[in-house]
Coordinates of C-alpha atoms in Angstrom, one line a residue:
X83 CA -18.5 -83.9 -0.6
X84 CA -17.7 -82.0 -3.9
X85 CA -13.9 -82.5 -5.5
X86 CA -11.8 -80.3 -4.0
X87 CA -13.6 -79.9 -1.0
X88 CA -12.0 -78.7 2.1
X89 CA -13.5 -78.2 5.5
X90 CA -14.2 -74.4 5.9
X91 CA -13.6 -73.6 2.3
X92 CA -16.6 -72.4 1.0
X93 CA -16.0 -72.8 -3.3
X94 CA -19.6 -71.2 -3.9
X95 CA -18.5 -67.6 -2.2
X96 CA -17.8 -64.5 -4.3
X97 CA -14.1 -63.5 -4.1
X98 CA -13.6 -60.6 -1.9
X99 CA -11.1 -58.0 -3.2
X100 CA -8.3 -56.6 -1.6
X101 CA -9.1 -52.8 -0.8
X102 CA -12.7 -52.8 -0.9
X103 CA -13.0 -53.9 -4.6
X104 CA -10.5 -51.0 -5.5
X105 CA -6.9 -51.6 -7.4
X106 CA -4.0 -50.2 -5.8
X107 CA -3.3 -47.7 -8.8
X108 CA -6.4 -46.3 -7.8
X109 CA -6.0 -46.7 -4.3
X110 CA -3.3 -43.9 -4.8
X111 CA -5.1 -41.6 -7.1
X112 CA -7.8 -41.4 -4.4
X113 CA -5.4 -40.8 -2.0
X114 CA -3.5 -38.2 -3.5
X115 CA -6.9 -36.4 -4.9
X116 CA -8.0 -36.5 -0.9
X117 CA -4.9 -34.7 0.0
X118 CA -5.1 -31.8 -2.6
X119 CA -8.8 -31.1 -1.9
X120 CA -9.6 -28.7 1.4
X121 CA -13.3 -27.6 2.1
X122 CA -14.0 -23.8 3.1
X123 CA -14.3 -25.0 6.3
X124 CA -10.8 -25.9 7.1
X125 CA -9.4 -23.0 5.5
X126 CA -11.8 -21.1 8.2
X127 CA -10.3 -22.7 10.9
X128 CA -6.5 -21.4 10.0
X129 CA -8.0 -18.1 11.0
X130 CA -8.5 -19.4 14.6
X131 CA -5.2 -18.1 17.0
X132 CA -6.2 -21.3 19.3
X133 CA -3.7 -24.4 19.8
X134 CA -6.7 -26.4 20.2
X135 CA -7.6 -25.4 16.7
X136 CA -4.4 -26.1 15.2
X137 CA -4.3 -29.1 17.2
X138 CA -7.6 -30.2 15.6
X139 CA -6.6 -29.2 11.8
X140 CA -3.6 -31.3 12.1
X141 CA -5.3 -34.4 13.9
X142 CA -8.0 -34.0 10.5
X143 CA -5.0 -34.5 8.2
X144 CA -3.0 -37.2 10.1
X145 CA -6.7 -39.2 9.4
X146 CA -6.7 -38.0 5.6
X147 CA -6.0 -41.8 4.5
X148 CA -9.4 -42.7 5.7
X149 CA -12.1 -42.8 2.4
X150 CA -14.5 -39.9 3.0
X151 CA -18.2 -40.2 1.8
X152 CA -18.7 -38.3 -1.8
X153 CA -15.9 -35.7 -1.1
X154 CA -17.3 -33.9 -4.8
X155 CA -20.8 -33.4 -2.7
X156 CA -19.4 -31.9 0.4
X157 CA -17.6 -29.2 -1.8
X158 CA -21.0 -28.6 -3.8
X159 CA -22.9 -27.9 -0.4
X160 CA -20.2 -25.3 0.8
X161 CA -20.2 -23.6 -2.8
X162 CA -24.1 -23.3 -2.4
X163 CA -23.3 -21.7 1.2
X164 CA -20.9 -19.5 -0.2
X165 CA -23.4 -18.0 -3.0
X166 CA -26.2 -17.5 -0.4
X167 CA -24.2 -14.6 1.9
X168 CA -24.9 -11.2 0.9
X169 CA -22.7 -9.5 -1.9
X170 CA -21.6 -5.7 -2.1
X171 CA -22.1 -5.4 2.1
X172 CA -19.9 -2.4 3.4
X173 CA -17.4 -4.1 6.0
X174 CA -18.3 -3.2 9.5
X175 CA -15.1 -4.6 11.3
X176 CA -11.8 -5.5 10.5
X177 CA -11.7 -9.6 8.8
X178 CA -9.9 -12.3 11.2
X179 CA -6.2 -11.4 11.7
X180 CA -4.5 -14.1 9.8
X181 CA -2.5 -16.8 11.5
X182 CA -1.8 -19.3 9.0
X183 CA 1.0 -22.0 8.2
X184 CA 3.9 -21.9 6.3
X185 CA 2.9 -21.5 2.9
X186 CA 5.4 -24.6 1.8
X187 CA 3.7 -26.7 3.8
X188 CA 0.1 -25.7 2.1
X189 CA -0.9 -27.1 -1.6
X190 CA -1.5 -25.1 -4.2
X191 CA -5.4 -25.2 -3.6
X192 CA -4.8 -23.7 0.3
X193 CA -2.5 -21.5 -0.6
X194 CA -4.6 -20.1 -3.5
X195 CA -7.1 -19.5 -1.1
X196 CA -5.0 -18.1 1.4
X197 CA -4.2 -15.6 -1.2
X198 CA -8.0 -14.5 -1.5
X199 CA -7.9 -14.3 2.1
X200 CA -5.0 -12.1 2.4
X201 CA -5.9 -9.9 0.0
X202 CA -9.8 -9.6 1.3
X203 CA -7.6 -8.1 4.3
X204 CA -5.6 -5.8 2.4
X205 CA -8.4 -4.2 0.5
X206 CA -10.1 -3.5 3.9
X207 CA -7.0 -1.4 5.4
X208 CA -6.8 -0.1 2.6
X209 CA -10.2 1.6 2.5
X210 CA -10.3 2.3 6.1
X211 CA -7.1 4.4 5.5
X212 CA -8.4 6.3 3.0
X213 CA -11.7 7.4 4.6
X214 CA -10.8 8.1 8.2
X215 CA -8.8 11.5 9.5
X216 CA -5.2 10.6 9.8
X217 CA -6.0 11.1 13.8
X218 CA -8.1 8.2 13.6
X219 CA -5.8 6.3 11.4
X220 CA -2.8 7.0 13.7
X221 CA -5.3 5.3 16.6
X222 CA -6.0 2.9 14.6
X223 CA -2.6 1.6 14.1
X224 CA -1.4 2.4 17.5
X225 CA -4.7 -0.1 18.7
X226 CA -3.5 -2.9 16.1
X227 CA -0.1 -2.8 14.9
X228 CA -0.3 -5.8 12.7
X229 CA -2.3 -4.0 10.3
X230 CA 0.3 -1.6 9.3
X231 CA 2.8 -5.0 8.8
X232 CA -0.4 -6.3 6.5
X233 CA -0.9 -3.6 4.6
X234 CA 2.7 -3.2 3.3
X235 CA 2.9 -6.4 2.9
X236 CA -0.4 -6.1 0.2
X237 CA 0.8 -3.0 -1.0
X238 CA 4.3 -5.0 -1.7
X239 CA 2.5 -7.3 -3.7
X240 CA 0.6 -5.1 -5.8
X241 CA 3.4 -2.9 -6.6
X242 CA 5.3 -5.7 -8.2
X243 CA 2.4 -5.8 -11.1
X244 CA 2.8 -1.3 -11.8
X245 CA 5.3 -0.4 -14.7
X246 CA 7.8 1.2 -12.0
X247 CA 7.7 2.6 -8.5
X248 CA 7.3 5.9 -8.1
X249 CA 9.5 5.9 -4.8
X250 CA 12.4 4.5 -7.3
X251 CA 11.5 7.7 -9.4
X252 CA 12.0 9.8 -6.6
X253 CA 15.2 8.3 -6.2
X254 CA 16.0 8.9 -9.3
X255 CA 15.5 12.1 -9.6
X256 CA 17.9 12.8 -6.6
X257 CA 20.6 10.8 -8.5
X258 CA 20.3 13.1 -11.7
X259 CA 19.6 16.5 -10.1
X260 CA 23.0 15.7 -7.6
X261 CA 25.0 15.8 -10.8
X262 CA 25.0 19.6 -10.1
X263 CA 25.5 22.2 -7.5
X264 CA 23.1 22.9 -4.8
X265 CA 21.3 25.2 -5.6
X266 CA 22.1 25.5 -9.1
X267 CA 19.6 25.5 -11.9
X268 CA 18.5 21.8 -12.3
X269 CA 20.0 20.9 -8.9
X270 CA 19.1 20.1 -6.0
X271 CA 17.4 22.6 -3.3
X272 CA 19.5 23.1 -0.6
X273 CA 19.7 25.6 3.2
X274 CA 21.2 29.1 2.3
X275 CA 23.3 28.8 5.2
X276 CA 25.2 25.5 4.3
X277 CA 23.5 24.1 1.2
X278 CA 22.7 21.1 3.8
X279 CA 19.4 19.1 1.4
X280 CA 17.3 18.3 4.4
X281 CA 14.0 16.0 2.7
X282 CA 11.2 15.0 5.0
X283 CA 9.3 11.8 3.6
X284 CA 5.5 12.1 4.5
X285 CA 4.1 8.3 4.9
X286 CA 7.2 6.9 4.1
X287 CA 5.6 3.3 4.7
X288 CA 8.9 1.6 5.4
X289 CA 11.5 4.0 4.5
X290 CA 12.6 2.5 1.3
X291 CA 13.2 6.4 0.0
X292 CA 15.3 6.7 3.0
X293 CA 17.6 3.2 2.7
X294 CA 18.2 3.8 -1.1
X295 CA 19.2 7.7 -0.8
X296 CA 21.9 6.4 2.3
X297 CA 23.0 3.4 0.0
X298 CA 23.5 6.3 -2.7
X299 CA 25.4 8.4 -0.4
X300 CA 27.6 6.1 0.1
X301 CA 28.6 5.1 -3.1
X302 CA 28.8 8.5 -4.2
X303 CA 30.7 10.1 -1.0
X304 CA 32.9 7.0 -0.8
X305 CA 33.7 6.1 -3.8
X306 CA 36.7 7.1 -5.8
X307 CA 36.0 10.5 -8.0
X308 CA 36.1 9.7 -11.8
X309 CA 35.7 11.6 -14.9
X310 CA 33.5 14.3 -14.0
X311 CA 33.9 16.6 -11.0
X312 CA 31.2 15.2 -8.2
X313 CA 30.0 18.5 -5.8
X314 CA 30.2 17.5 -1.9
X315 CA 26.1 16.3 -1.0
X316 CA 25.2 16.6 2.2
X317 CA 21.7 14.5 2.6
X318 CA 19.5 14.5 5.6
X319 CA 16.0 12.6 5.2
X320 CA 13.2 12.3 8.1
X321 CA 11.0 9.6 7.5
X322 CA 7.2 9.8 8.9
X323 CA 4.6 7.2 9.3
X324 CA 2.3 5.8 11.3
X325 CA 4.2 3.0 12.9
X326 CA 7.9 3.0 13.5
X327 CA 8.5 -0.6 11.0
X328 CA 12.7 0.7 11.6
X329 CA 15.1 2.5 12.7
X330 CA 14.5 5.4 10.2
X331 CA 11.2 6.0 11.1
X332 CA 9.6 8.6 13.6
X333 CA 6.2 8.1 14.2
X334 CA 3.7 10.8 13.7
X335 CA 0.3 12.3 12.3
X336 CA 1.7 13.8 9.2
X337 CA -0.5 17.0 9.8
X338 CA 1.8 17.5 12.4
X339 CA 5.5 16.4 12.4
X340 CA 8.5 17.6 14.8
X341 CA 10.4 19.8 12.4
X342 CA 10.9 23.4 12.9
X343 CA 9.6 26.1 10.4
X344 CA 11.5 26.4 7.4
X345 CA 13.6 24.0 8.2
X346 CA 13.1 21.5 5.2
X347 CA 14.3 21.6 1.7
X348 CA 11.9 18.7 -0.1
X349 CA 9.0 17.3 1.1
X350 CA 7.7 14.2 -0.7
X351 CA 4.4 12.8 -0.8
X352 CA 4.3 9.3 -2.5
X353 CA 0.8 8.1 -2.7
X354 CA 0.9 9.5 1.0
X355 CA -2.6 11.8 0.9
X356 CA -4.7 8.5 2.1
X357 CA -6.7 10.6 4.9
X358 CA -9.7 12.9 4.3
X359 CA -7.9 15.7 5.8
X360 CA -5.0 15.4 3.8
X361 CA -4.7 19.5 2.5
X362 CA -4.1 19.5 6.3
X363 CA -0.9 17.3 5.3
X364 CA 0.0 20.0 2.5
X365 CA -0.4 22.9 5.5
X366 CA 2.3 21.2 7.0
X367 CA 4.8 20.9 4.2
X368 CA 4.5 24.9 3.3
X369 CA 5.2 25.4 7.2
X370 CA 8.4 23.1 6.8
X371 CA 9.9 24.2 4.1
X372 CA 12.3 26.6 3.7
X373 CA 11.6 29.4 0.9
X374 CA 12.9 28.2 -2.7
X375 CA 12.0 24.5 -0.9
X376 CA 10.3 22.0 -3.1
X377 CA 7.5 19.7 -3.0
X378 CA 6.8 16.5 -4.5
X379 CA 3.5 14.6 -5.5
X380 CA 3.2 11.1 -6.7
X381 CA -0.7 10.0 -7.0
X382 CA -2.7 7.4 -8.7
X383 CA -4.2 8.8 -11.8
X384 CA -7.9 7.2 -10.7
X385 CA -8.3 9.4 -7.8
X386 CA -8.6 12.9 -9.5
X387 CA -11.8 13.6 -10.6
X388 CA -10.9 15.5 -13.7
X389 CA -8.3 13.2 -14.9
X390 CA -5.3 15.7 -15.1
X391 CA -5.6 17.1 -11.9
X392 CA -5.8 20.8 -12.9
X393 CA -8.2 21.0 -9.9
X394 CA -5.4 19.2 -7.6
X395 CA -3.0 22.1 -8.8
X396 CA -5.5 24.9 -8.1
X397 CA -6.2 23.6 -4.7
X398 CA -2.6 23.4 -3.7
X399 CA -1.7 26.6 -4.7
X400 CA -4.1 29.1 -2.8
X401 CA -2.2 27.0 0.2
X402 CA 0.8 29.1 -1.3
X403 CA 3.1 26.6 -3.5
X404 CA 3.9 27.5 -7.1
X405 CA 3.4 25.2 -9.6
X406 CA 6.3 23.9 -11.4
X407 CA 5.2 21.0 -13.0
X408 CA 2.7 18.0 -13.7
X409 CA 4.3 14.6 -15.5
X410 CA 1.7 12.2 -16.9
X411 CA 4.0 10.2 -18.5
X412 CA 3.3 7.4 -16.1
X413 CA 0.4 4.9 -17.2
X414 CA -0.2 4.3 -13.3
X415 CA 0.7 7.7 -11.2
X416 CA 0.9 11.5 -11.6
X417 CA 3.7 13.0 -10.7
X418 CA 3.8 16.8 -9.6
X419 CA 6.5 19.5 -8.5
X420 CA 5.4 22.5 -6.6
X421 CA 7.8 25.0 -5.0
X422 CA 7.8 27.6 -1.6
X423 CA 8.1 31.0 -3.4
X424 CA 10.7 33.1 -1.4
X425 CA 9.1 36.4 -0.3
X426 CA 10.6 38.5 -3.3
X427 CA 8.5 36.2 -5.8
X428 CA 5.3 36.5 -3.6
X429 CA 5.7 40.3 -3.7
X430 CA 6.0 40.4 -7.3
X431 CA 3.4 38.3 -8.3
X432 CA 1.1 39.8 -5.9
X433 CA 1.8 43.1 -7.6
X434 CA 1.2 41.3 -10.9
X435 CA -2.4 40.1 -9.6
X436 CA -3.0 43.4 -8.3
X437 CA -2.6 45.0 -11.6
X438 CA -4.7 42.9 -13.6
X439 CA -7.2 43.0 -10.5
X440 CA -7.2 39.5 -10.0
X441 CA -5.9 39.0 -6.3
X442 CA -9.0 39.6 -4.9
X443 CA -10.5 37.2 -7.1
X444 CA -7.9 34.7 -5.6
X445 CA -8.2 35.6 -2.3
X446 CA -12.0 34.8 -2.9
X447 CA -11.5 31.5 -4.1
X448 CA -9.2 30.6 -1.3
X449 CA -12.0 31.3 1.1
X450 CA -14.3 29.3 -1.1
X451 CA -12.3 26.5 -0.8
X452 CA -12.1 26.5 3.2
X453 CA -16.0 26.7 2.9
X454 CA -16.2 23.7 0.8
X455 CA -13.7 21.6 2.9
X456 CA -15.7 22.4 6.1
X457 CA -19.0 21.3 4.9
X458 CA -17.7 18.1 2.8
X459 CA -14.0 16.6 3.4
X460 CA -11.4 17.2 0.7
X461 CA -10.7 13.1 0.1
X462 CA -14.3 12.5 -1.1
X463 CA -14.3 14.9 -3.7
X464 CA -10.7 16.6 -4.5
X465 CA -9.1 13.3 -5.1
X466 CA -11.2 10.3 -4.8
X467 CA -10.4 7.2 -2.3
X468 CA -8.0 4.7 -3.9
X469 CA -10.0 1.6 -3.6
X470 CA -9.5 -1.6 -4.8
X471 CA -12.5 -3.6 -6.2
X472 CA -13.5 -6.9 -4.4
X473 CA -13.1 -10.0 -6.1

């Protein structure tokens, strides 16, 4: 027996290392590498509404501090998975309806493909919106609520990247014009009888034009008078949409709202004219408003075909409304006023265009457009579909 020598020591054997020949530093870097990583497959799986599903998912990470086999090759196969499916396919149905954790809980990797997921969604109520009738879009969100909470909640998100809002605008513009009387020159339209302002907000999504005008009122009406004399404002708005998100909202088809004829002194549009019908929706505001009532138009600047949206213009007026005026100022949106002439103004331009002979030649291209409208709808070639490219 050799020095040393003990019975069942064995002084020939390799040393075996602790950890399957791995330090402990490195231990933990594997460790925490495994927990960052997630293949396309589990992200898949969030979609699933299931408790067996989440059950599974969460058994998967309680195991996590198990060694996996090549985790770098299992993420090469699903990339090669990924770039076999078809690119540029028109989407047939609706993606999953997300049901996903708390983002807090998620690392940065999940919830930067949670992101992509989300906004896959978005983009695909988005462009259902804008190429369906409102009828069917009303159905649409009457059949699946949730995707009128999704949209917003994508529309949210890309708003917070635009220069301003044009609803804020819009606000705005209330704010400055109140500074005089109803009525007035440079102030607000208002109802001959009791220069009540009575607006009606057309796809008001979730009534922020409606919380920030009563938050305004209040201040103004409530607050001590300072300085400058403040003229009693009297604001009524009537937000419409597809889904009632609030208390301020009625829901409706915004070709056809419950208000009364002429019973509306502003009517707003705010990136509202999504459906293919939607001169149907500027119908509906001339039978609204009140004469001398005004109408405003904000629209992305990509959807008209000829840039400035002269054609736009052309199209609203043989529906009756006077054009007052078209600010481009904005890099993002359009911004246009039109007005209901009173019946004294309609006489006296009619006389105007009768003189020069050119009412007829109105009256012509009126028809022309009805013609045009009934063989091809106005939202696939008076303003183009506002659709947000797929990354």
């Amino acid at each position: 027996m050799a020095l040393f020598q003990t019975d069942g020591w064995n002084l020939n054997d390799k040393v075996v290392k602790i950890g399957g020949g791995q330090s402990k530093k490195k231990a933990n870097k594997n460790r925490k590498r495994r927990q960052e990583e997630v293949s396309i497959d589990d992200i898949n799986k969030l979609d699933d509404k299931t408790e067996d599903s989440k059950d599974e998912i969460r058994s998967n990470k309680d195991n996590e501090d198990k060694p996996e086999e090549k985790p770098k090759k299992k993420q090469k196969i699903n990339k090669e998975k990924k770039s076999e499916e078809p690119k540029n396919e028109e989407p047939t149905e609706a993606p999953p309806a997300l049901d996903l954790p708390v983002k807090s809980k998620l690392t940065p990797l999940q919830q930067k493909m949670m992101a992509k997921l989300t906004g896959s969604r978005f983009r695909w109520i988005n462009e259902q919106l804008y190429t369906i009738t409102s009828n069917e879009a009303l159905k649409l969100i009457k059949d699946q609520p949730s995707l009128f909470d999704e949209y917003h909640d994508g529309f949210r998100s890309q708003v917070q990247s635009w220069p301003e809002n044009p609803v804020d605008v819009f606000v705005n513009q209330v704010k400055e014009r109140s500074k005089r009387p109803v009525n007035a020159p440079g102030g607000l339209p208002g109802l001959q009888k009791n220069k009540k302002i009575v607006i009606a907000d057309m796809g008001c999504g979730e009534a922020q034009f409606s919380h920030d005008i009563s938050k305004f009122l209040t201040q103004r009406n409530g607050g001590k008078k300072r300085g400058k004399k403040q003229y009693p404002l009297d604001i009524e708005v009537h937000s419409f949409d597809l889904k009632k998100a609030n208390e301020r909202i009625t829901v409706a088809d915004i070709r056809n709202v419950p208000l009364e004829d002429n019973s509306c002194t502003i009517v707003i549009f705010c990136l509202a004219l999504m459906g293919t019908n939607f001169l149907d929706f500027i119908k509906e505001a001339y039978r609204i408003l009140a004469p001398r009532g005004e109408l405003w138009i904000a629209e992305i600047k990509s959807r008209f075909s000829d840039k400035e949206g002269e054609e736009f213009t052309k199209a609203l007026t043989l529906n009756g409304f006077f054009h007052k005026k078209t600010d481009n100022e904005n890099k993002m949106f359009t911004r246009f006023e039109f007005f209901k002439a009173p019946a004294d103004i309609i006489a006296e331009r009619k006389a105007k265009l009768e003189r020069k002979q050119r009412f007829i030649e109105h009256e012509d291209d009126k028809d022309q457009l009805e013609i045009k409208r009934g063989k091809v709808p106005e939202g696939k070639w008076l303003l183009k579909p506002c659709i947000y490219k797929r990354r």
